[in-house]
Short mmCIF file of C-alpha atoms in Angstrom, two decimals:
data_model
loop_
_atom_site.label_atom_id
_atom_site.label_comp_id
_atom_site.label_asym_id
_atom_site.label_seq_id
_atom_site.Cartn_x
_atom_site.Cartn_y
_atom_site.Cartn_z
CA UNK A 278 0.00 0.00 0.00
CA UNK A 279 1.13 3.66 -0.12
CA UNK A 280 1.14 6.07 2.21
CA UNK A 281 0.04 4.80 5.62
CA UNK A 282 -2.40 2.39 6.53
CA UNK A 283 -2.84 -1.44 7.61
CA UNK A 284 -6.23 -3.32 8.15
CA UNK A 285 -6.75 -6.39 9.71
CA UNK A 286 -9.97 -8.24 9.31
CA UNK A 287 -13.10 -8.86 11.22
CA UNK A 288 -16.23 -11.09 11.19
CA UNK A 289 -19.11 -9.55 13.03
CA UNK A 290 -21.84 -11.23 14.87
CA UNK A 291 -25.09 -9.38 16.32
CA UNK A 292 -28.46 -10.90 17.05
CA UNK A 293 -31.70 -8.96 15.62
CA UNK A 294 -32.88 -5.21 17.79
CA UNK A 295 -36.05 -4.07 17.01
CA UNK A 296 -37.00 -0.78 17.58
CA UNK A 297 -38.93 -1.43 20.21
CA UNK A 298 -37.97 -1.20 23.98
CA UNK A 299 -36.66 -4.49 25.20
CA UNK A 300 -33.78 -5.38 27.82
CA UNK A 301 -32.81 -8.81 27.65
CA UNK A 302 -29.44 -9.78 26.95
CA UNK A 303 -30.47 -12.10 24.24
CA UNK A 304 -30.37 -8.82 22.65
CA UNK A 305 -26.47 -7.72 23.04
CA UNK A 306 -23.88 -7.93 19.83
CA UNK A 307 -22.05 -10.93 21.01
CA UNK A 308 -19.53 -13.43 19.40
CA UNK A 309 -18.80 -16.61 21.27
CA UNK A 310 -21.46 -15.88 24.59
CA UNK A 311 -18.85 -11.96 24.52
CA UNK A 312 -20.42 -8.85 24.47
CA UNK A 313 -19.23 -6.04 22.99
CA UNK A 314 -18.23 -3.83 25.94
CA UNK A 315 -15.75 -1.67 23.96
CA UNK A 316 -14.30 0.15 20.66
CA UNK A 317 -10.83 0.47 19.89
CA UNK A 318 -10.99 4.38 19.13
CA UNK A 319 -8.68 5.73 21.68
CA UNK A 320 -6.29 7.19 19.33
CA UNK A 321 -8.67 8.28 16.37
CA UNK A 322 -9.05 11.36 14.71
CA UNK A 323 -11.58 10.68 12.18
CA UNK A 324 -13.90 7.65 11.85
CA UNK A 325 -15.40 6.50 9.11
CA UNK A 326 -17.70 3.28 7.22
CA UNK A 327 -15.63 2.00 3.71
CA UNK A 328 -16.69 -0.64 1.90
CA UNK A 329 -15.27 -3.85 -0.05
CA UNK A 330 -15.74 -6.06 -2.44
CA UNK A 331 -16.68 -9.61 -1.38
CA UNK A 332 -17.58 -11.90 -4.00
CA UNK A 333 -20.89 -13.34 -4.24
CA UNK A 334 -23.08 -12.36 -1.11
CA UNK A 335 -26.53 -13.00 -0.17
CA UNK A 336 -28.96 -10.09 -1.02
CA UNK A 337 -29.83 -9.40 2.40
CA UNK A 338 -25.63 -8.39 2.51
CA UNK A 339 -26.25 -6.86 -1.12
CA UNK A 340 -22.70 -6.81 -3.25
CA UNK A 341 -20.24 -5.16 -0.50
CA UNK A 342 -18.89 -5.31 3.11
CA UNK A 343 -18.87 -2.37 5.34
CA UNK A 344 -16.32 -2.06 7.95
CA UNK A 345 -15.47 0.73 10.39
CA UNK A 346 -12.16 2.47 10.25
CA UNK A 347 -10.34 5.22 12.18
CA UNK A 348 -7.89 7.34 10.77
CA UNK A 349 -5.09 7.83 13.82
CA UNK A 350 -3.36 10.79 15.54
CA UNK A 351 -0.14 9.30 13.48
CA UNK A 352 -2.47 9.51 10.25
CA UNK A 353 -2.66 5.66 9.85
CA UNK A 354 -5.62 4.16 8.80
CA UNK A 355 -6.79 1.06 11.01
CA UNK A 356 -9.83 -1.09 11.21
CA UNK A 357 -11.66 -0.60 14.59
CA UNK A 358 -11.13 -3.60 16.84
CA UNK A 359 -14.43 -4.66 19.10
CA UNK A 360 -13.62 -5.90 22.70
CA UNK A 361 -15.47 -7.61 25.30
CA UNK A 362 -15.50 -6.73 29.10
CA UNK A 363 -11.89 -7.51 29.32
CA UNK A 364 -10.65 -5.61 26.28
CA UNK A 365 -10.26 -9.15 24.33
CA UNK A 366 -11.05 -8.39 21.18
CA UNK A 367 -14.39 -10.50 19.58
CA UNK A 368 -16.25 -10.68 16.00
CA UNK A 369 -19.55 -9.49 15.46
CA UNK A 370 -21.59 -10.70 12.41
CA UNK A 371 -23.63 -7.36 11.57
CA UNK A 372 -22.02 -4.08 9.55
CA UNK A 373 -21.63 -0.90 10.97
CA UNK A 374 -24.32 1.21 8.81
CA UNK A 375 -24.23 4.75 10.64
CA UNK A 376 -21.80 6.85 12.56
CA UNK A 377 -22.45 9.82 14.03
CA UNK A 378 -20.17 12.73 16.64
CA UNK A 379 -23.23 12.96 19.12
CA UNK A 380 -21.22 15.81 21.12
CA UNK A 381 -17.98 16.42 22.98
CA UNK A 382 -18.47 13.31 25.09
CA UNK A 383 -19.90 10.53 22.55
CA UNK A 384 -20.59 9.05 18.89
CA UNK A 385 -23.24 6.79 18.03
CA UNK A 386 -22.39 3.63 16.20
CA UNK A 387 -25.23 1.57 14.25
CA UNK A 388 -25.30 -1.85 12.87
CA UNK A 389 -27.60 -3.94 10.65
CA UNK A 390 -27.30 -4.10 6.55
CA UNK A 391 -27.71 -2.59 3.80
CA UNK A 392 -28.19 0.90 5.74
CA UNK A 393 -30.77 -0.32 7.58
CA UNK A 394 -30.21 -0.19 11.90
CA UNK A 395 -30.66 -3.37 13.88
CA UNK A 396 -28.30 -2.40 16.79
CA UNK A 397 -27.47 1.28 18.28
CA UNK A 398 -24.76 1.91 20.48
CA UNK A 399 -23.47 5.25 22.21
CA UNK A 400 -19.47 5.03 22.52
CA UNK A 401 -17.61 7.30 24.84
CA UNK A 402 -14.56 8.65 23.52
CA UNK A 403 -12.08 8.86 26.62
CA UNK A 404 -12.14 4.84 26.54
CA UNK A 405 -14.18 3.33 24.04
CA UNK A 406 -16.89 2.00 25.76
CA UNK A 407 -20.03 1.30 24.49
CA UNK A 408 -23.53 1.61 25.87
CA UNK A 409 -26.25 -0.40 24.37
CA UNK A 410 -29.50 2.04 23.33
CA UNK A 411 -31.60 -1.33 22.76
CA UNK A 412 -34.15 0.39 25.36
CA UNK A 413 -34.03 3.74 23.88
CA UNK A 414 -34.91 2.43 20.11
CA UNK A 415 -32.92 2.73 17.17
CA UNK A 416 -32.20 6.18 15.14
CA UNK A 417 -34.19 6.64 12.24
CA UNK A 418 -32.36 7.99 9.24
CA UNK A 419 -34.21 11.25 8.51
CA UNK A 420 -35.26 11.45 4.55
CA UNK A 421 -36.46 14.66 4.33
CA UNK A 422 -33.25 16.66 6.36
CA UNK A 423 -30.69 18.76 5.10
CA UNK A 424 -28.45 16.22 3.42
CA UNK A 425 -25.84 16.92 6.15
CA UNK A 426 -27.51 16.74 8.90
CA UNK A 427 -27.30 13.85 11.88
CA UNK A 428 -29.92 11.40 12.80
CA UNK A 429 -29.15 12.29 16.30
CA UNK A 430 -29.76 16.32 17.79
CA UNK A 431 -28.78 17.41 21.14
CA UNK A 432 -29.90 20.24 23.59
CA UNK A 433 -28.46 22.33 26.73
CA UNK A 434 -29.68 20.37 28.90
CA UNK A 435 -27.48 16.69 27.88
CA UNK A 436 -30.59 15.13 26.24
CA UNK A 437 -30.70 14.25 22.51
CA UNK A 438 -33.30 13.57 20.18
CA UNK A 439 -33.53 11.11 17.60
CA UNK A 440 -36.95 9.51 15.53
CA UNK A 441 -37.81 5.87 15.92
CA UNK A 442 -41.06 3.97 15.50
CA UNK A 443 -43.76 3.55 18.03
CA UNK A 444 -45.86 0.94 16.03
CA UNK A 445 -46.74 2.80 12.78
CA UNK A 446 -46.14 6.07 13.59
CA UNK A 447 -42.57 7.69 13.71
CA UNK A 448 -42.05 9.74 16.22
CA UNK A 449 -39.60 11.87 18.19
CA UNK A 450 -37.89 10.31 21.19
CA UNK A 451 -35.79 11.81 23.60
CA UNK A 452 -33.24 10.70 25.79
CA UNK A 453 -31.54 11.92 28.82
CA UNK A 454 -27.45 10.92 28.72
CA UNK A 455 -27.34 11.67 32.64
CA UNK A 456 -28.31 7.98 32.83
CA UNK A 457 -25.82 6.51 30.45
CA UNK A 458 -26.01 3.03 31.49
CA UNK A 459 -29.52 2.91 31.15
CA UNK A 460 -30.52 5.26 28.51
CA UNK A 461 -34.32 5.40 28.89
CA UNK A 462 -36.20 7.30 26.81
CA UNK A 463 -39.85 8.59 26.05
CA UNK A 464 -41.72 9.20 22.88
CA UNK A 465 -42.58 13.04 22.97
CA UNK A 466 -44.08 13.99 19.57
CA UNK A 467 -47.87 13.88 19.81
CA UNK A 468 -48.89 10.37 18.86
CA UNK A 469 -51.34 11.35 16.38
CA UNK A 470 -47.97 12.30 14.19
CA UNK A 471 -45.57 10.49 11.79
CA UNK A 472 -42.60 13.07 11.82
CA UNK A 473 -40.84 13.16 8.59
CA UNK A 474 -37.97 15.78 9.86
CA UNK A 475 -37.32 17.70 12.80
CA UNK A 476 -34.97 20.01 14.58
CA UNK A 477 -34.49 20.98 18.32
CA UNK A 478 -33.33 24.07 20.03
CA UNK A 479 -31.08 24.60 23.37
CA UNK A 480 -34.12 24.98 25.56
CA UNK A 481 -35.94 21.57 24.28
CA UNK A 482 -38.20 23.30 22.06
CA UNK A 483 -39.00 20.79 18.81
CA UNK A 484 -39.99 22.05 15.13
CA UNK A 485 -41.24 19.07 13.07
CA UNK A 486 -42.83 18.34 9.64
CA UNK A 487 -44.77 15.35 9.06
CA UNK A 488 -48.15 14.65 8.22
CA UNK A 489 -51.62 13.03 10.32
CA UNK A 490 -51.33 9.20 11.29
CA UNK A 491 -54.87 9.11 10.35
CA UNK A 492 -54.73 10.71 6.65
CA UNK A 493 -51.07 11.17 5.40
CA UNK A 494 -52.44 14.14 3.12
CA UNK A 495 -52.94 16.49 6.24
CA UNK A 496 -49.13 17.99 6.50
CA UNK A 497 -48.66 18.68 9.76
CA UNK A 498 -45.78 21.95 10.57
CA UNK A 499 -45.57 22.34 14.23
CA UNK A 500 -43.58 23.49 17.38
CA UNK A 501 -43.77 21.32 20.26
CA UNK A 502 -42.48 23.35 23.73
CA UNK A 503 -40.08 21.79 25.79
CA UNK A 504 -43.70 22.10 28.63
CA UNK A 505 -45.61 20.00 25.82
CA UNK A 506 -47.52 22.31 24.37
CA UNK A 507 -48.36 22.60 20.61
CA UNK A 508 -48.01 25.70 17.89
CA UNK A 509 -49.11 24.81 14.24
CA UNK A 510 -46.92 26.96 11.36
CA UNK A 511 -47.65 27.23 7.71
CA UNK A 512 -45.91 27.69 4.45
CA UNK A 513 -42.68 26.19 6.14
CA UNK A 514 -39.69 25.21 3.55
CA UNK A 515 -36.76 25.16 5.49
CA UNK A 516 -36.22 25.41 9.13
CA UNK A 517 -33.27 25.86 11.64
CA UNK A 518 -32.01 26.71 15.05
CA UNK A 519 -30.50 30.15 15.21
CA UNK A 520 -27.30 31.26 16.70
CA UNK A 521 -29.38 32.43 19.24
CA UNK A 522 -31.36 29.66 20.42
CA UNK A 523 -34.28 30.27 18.95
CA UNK A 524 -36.07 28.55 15.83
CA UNK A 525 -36.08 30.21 12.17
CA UNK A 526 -38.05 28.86 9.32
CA UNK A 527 -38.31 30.27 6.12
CA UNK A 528 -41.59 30.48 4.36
CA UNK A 529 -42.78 30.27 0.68
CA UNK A 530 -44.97 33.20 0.51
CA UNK A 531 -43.61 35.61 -2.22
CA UNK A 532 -44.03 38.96 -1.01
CA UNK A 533 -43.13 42.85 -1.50
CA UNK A 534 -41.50 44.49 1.04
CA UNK A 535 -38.69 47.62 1.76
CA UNK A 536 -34.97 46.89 1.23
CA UNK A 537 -33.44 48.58 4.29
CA UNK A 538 -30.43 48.82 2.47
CA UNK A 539 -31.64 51.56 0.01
CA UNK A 540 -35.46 51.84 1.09
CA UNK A 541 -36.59 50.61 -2.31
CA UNK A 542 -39.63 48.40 -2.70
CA UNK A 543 -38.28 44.64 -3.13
CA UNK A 544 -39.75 41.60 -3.66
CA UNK A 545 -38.32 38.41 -1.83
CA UNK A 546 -39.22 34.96 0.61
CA UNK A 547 -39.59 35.76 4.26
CA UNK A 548 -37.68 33.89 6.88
CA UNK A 549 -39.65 34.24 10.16
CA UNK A 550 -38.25 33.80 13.94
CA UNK A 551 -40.29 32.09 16.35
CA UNK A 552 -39.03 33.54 20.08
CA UNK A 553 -41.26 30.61 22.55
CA UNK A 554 -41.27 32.04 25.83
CA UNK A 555 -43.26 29.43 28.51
CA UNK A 556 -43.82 32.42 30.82
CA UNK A 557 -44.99 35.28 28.99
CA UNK A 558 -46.11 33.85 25.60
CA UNK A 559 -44.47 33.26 22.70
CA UNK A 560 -43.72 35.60 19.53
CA UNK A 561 -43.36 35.15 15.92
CA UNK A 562 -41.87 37.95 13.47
CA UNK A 563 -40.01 38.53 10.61
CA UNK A 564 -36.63 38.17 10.63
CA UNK A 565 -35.99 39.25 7.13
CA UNK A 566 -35.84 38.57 3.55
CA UNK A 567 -34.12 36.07 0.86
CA UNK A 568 -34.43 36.17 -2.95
CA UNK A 569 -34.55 32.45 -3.59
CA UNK A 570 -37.37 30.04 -1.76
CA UNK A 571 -35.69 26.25 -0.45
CA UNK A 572 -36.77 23.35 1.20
CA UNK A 573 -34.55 21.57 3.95
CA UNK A 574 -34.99 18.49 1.67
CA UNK A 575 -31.96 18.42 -0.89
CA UNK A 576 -29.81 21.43 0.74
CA UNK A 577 -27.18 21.83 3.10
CA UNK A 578 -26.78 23.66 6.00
CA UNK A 579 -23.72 24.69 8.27
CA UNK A 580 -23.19 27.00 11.33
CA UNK A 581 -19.80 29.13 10.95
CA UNK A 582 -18.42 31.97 13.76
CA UNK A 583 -21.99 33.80 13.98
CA UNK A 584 -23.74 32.66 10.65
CA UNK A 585 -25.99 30.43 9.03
CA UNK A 586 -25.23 29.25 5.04
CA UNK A 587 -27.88 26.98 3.66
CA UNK A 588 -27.05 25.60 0.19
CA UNK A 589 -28.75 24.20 -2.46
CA UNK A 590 -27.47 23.27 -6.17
CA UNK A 591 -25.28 26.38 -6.74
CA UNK A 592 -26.88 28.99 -4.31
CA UNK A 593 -25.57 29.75 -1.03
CA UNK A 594 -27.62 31.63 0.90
CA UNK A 595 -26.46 32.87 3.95
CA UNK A 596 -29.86 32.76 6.13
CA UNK A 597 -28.38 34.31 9.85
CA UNK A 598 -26.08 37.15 10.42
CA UNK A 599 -25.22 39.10 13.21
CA UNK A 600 -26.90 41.93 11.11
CA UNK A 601 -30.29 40.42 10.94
CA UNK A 602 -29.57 41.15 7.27
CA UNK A 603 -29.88 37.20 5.40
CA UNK A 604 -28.19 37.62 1.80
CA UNK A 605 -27.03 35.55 -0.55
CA UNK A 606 -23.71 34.95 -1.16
CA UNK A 607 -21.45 35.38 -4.48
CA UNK A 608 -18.41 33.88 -5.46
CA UNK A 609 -16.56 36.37 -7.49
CA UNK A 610 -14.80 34.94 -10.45
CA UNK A 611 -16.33 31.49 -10.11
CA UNK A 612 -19.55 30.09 -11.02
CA UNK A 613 -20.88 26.35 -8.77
CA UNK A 614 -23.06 24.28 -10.49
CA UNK A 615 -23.27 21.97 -8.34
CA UNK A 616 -22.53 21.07 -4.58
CA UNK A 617 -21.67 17.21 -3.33
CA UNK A 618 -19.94 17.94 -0.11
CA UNK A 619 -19.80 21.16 2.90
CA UNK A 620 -18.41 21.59 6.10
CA UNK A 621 -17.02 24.13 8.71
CA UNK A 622 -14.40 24.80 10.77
CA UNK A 623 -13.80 27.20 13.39
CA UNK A 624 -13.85 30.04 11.19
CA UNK A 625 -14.23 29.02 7.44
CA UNK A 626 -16.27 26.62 5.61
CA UNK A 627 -16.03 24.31 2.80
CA UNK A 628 -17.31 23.61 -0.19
CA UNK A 629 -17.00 20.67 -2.62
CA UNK A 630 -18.29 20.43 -6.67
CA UNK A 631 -18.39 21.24 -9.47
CA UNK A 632 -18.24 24.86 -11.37
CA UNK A 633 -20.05 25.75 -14.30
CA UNK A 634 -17.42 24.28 -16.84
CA UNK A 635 -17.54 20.89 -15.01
CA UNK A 636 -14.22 21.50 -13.17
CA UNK A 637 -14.05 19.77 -9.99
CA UNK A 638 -13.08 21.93 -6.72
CA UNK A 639 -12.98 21.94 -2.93
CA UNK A 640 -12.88 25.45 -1.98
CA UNK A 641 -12.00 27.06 1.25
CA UNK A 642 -14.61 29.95 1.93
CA UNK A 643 -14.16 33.26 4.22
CA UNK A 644 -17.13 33.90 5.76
CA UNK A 645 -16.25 37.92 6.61
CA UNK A 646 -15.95 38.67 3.14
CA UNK A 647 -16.85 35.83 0.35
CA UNK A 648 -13.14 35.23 -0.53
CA UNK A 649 -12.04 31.91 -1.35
CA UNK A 650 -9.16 30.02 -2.27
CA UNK A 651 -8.64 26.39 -4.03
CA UNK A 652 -7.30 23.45 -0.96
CA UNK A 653 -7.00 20.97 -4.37
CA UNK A 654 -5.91 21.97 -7.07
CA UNK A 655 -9.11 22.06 -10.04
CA UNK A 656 -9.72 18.38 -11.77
CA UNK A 657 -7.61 16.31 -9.71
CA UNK A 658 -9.79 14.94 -7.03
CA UNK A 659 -13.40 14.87 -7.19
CA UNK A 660 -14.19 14.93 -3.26
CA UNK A 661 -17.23 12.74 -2.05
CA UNK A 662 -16.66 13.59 1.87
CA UNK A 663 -14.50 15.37 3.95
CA UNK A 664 -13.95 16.96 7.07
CA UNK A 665 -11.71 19.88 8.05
CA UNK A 666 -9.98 21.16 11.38
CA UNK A 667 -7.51 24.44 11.60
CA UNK A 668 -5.39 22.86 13.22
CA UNK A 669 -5.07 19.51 11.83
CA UNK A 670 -6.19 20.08 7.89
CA UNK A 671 -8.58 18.47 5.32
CA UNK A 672 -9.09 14.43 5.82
CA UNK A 673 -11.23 13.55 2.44
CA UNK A 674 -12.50 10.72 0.16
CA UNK A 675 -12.05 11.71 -3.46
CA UNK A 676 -11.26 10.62 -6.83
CA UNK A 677 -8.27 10.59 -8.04
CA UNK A 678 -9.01 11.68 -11.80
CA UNK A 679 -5.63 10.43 -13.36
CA UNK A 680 -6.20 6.68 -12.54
CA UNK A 681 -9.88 6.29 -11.61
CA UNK A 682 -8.81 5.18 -7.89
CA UNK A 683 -10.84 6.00 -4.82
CA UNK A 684 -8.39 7.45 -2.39
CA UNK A 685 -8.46 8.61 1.39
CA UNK A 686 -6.03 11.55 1.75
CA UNK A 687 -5.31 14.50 3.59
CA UNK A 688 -3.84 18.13 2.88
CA UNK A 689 -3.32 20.97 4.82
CA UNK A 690 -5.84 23.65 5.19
CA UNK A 691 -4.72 26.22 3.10
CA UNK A 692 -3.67 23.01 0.42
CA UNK A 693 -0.47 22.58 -0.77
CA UNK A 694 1.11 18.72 -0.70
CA UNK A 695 -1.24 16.06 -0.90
CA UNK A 696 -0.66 12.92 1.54
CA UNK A 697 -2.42 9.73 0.38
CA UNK A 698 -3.24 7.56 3.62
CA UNK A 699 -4.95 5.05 1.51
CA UNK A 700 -5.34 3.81 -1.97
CA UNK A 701 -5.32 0.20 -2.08
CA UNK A 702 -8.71 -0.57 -0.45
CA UNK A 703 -10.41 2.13 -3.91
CA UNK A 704 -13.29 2.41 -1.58
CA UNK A 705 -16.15 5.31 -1.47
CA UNK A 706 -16.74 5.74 2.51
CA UNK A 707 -20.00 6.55 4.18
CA UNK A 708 -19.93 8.70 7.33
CA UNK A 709 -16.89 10.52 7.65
CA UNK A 710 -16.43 11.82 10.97
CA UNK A 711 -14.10 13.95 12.51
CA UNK A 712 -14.66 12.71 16.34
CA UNK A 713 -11.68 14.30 18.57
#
């Protein structure tokens, strides 16, 4: 192989977990009567799902094996080694399917097959170990979300929030992490409501889209208080959590109103900010205006320094300010077409795609002023994933356009020298994530 990187190989062994809340220990991943207790992840960086080819499989497998990887401190890339009580290391028979940097503390590690969750497991990051959510339910993967976004959301107040079925409906369940071995949790959506998509604020305070168990052609847009209560919206298309704590949605009512810039009549889409307040009522108002309508289906969204981007195809609109002023945002010089992979760092974010002449780029984006600069150079790597730190560069899955390989790499955040951790396995990975 070049570069760095060695992987040994596992089997993996894990009964069926339904959804539903059980507690037996029938239930636990287990090779040999040993329970997986632990994760080898110690050392890790970045964590990620990469697949292999396997011959001829059964269709319940479909046509690859997924495995689970870290990427090291050193920058070598290792498979993840599952240990029992004792830190013996067993095989499990299912394939991790999700991943998922839950918050400073923990990241959420699914199995079952062909994307599908049979077995959820919080792991904390100090030591590895792993605490079964079999009582809590498994994480729904949400369909209708910004195509970023996490299966599982988090508060101020160390719960998190994830959707999972309660018979036919799928609803929101929340957790409180204060109880990590046992992990109980409660469905707290009203029950008359399959939630398609949701977000949650610092306070508990839930915005979800869905429609009525009872009639699927009654959408349903509300905000459910962190006391229970209930607020219906309309004409919702995308909604978020501001800055500030408090939810923002932006509605698809076309309308005329007065550019405060020059005082001129404008036309534009409102966005709207919902202030809930359980004491003395809450308050919705505009927050101001954006020339292009989207939907949180299909479009990204990332928090940078004290803004909001959310983009879609080739726009990036740049939805919360410290000016109260949403815009949208214009790369001078270069045209997107279209957008396959974003993320942020402390104070710049990222975009990977494709410009308007079908040149490939990953472009490093200042949010003070729009400038940007190239961390690839143009039609060398077309980037699928990637993640980004100041102080420890770009780790990304790309290909490599002069041989066709799928490579795992990283570069430094302003570019330069490319270092190829991996190029043997010619893998496209699922889940990237940057977990210390």
């Amino acid at each position: 192989m070049k570069g760095k990187g060695f992987f040994f190989i596992l089997c993996v062994c894990m009964t069926f977990i339904s959804c539903s809340n059980v507690t037996e220990d029938k239930n636990d991943v287990r090779s040999n009567d040993s329970v997986l207790k632990f994760l080898d992840i110690q050392n890790a960086k970045n964590l990620y799902i990469g697949t292999s080819n396997s011959g001829t499989r059964s269709a319940r497998n479909a046509a690859t094996t997924q495995k689970l990887f870290k990427i090291t401190e050193e920058g070598y890339v290792e498979e993840v080694k599952y240990l029992d009580e004792n830190k013996k290391e067993i095989t499990i028979s299912q394939q991790p399917t999700v991943i998922q940097n839950v918050n400073d503390d923990y990241i959420f590690v699914g199995f079952g097959w062909s994307g599908y969750v049979e077995s959820s497991y919080l792991v904390r990051k100090t030591d590895g170990a792993v605490f079964d959510m079999t009582k809590a339910g498994n994480p729904n993967e949400i369909y209708n979300d910004f195509k970023n976004s996490q299966r599982i959301k988090t508060d101020g107040k160390n719960n998190m929030y994830f959707l999972s079925y309660d018979t036919q409906s799928l609803r929101i369940v929340k957790v409180n992490l204060n109880g990590i071995d046992a992990l109980n949790s409660s469905f707290i959506s009203a029950s008359t409501d399959y939630v398609d998509v949701f977000d949650v604020d610092w306070n508990g305070n839930l915005i979800y889209d869905g429609y009525s168990v009872s009639d699927s052609s009654h959408r349903l847009l509300r905000v459910r208080k962190s006391n229970g209560g209930l607020l219906n919206l309309s004409d919702v298309g995308a909604f978020w959590i501001g800055l500030d704590g408090n939810i923002y949605y932006s509605s698809n009512n076309h309308e005329e109103y007065k550019n405060s810039e020059n005082g001129e009549e404008s036309y534009g889409y409102p966005i709207k900010k919902i202030t809930i307040d359980l004491s003395s009522g809450d308050k919705e108002e505009i927050y101001g205006y954006i020339d292009d309508f989207f939907w949180t289906y299909g479009s990204f969204k990332i928090n940078v320094k004290d803004k909001i981007y959310i983009i879609r195809d080739s726009l990036i609109s740049e939805v919360y300010n410290s000016n109260n002023s949403p815009r949208k945002v214009s790369l001078t010089s270069l045209q997107l077409k279209s957008v396959t992979a974003v993320t942020s760092s402390e104070n710049y974010y990222y975009v990977a795609g494709l410009t308007s002449t079908n040149e490939t780029v990953l472009l490093k984006i200042n949010p003070d002023n729009d400038s940007f600069n190239h961390i690839l150079p143009e039609n060398e790597y077309e980037v699928f994933s990637f993640t980004a730190s100041e102080t420890d560069g770009i780790t990304f899955n790309a290909l490599r356009m002069s041989d066709g390989k799928k490579i795992i790499g990283q570069v430094g955040i302003n570019g330069g020298e490319v270092t190829i951790l991996d190029e043997e396995s010619d893998a496209e990975i699922t889940y990237l994530q940057r977990i210390n």
